[in-house]
Short mmCIF file of C-alpha atoms in Angstrom, two decimals:
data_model
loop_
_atom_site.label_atom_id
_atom_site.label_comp_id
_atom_site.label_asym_id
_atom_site.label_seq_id
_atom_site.Cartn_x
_atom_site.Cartn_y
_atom_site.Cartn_z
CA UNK A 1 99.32 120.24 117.08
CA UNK A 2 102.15 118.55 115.48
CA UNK A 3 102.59 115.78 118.53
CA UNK A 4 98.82 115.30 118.00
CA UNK A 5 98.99 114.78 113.94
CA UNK A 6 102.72 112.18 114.81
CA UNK A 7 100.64 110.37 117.09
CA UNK A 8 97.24 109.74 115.08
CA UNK A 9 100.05 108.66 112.08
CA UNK A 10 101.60 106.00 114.07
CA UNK A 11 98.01 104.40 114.60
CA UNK A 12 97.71 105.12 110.85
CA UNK A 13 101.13 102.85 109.98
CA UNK A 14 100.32 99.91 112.62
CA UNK A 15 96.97 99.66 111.07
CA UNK A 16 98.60 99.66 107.78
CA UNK A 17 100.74 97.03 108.69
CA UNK A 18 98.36 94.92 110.77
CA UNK A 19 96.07 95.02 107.32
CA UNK A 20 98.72 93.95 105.24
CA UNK A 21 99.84 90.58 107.36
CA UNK A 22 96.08 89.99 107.32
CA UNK A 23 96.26 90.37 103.67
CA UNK A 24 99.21 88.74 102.47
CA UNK A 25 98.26 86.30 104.81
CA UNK A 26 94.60 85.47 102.51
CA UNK A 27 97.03 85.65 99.31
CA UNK A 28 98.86 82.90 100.81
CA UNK A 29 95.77 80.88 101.42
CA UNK A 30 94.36 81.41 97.89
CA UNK A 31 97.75 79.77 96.29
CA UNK A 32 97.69 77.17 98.92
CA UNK A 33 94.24 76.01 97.86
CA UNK A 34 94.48 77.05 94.19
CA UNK A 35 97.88 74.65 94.02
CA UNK A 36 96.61 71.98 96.40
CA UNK A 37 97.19 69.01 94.89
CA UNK A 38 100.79 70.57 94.35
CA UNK A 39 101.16 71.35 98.40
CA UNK A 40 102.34 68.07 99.98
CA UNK A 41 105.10 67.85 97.55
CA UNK A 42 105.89 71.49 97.65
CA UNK A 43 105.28 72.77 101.24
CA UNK A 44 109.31 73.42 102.82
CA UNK A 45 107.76 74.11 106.51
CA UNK A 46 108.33 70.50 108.00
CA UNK A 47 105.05 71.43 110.24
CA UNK A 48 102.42 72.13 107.31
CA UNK A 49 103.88 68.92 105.83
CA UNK A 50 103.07 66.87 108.92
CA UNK A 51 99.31 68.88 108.83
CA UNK A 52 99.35 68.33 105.36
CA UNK A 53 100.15 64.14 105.92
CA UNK A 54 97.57 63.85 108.86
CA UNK A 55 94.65 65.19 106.62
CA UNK A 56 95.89 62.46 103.41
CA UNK A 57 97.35 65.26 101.70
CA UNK A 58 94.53 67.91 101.61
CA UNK A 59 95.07 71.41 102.59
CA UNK A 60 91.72 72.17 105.24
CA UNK A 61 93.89 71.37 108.29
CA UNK A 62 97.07 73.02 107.25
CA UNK A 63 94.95 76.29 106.50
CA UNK A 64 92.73 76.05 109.13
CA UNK A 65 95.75 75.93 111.45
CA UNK A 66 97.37 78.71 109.75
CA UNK A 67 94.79 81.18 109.47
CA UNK A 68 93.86 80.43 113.67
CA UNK A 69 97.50 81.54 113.93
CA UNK A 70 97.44 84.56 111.85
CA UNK A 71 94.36 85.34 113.81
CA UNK A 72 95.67 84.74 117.31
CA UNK A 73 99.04 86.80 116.11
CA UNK A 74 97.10 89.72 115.27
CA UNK A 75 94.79 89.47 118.02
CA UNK A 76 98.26 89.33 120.23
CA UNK A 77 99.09 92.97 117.93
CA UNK A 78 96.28 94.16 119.46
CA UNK A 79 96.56 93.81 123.28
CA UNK A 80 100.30 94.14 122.80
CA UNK A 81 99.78 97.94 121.04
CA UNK A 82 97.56 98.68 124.49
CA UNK A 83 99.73 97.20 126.49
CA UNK A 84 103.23 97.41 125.84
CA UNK A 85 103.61 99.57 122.62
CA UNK A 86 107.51 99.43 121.88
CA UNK A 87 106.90 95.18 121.73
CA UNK A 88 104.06 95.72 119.59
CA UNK A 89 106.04 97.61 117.15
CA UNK A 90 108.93 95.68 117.12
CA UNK A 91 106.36 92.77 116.98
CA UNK A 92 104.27 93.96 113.89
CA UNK A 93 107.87 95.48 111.77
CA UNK A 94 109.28 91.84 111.88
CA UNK A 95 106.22 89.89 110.92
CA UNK A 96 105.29 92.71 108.23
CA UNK A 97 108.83 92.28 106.72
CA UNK A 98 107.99 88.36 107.17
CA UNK A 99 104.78 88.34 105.48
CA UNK A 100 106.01 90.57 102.45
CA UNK A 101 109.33 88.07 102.16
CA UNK A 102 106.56 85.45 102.01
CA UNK A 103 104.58 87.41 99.61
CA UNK A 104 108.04 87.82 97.03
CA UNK A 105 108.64 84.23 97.50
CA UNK A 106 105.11 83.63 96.40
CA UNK A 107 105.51 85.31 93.59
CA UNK A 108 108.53 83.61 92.29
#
């Protein structure tokens, strides 16, 4: 009974986690568009800059590009927790510890 109870709680935390990089991930796109016309002056990742300069500074591209990579990444979660659990876990500990880094430096 107990192994049963360990195991539903470890689908519990992934699907905590795998929430919260979707989350922090929307957070991020609200201040990205609610700063905008702050972004190409702002943005550090030398990528979203060059998204940012193809689209004459507006932020559609960048996010659109970002949120089809949050998307694919969690998709990824997904068949990876089927698949290949230990990756998946290592996988979703590193980006949630990413995404809530992101998610203090967003609130400095």
């Amino acid at each position: 009974m107990i192994k049963l109870i360990a195991k539903q709680d470890h689908k519990i935390y992934f699907g905590v986690m795998w929430l919260a990089i979707g989350f922090i991930s929307a957070i991020d796109l609200y201040w990205a568009v609610k700063n905008q016309d702050l972004m190409l002056e702002m943005e550090e990742n030398p990528i979203g800059r060059w998204l940012l300069l193809k689209d004459d500074g507006d932020v559609a591209l960048f996010m659109g590009v970002k949120m089809a990579g949050t998307t694919l990444a969690l998709g990824l979660l997904i068949c990876l927790y089927h698949y290949k659990k230990l990756y998946a876990w290592l996988s979703i500990i590193s980006l949630t510890v990413a995404q809530f880094l992101l998610l203090h430096y967003l609130g400095q």
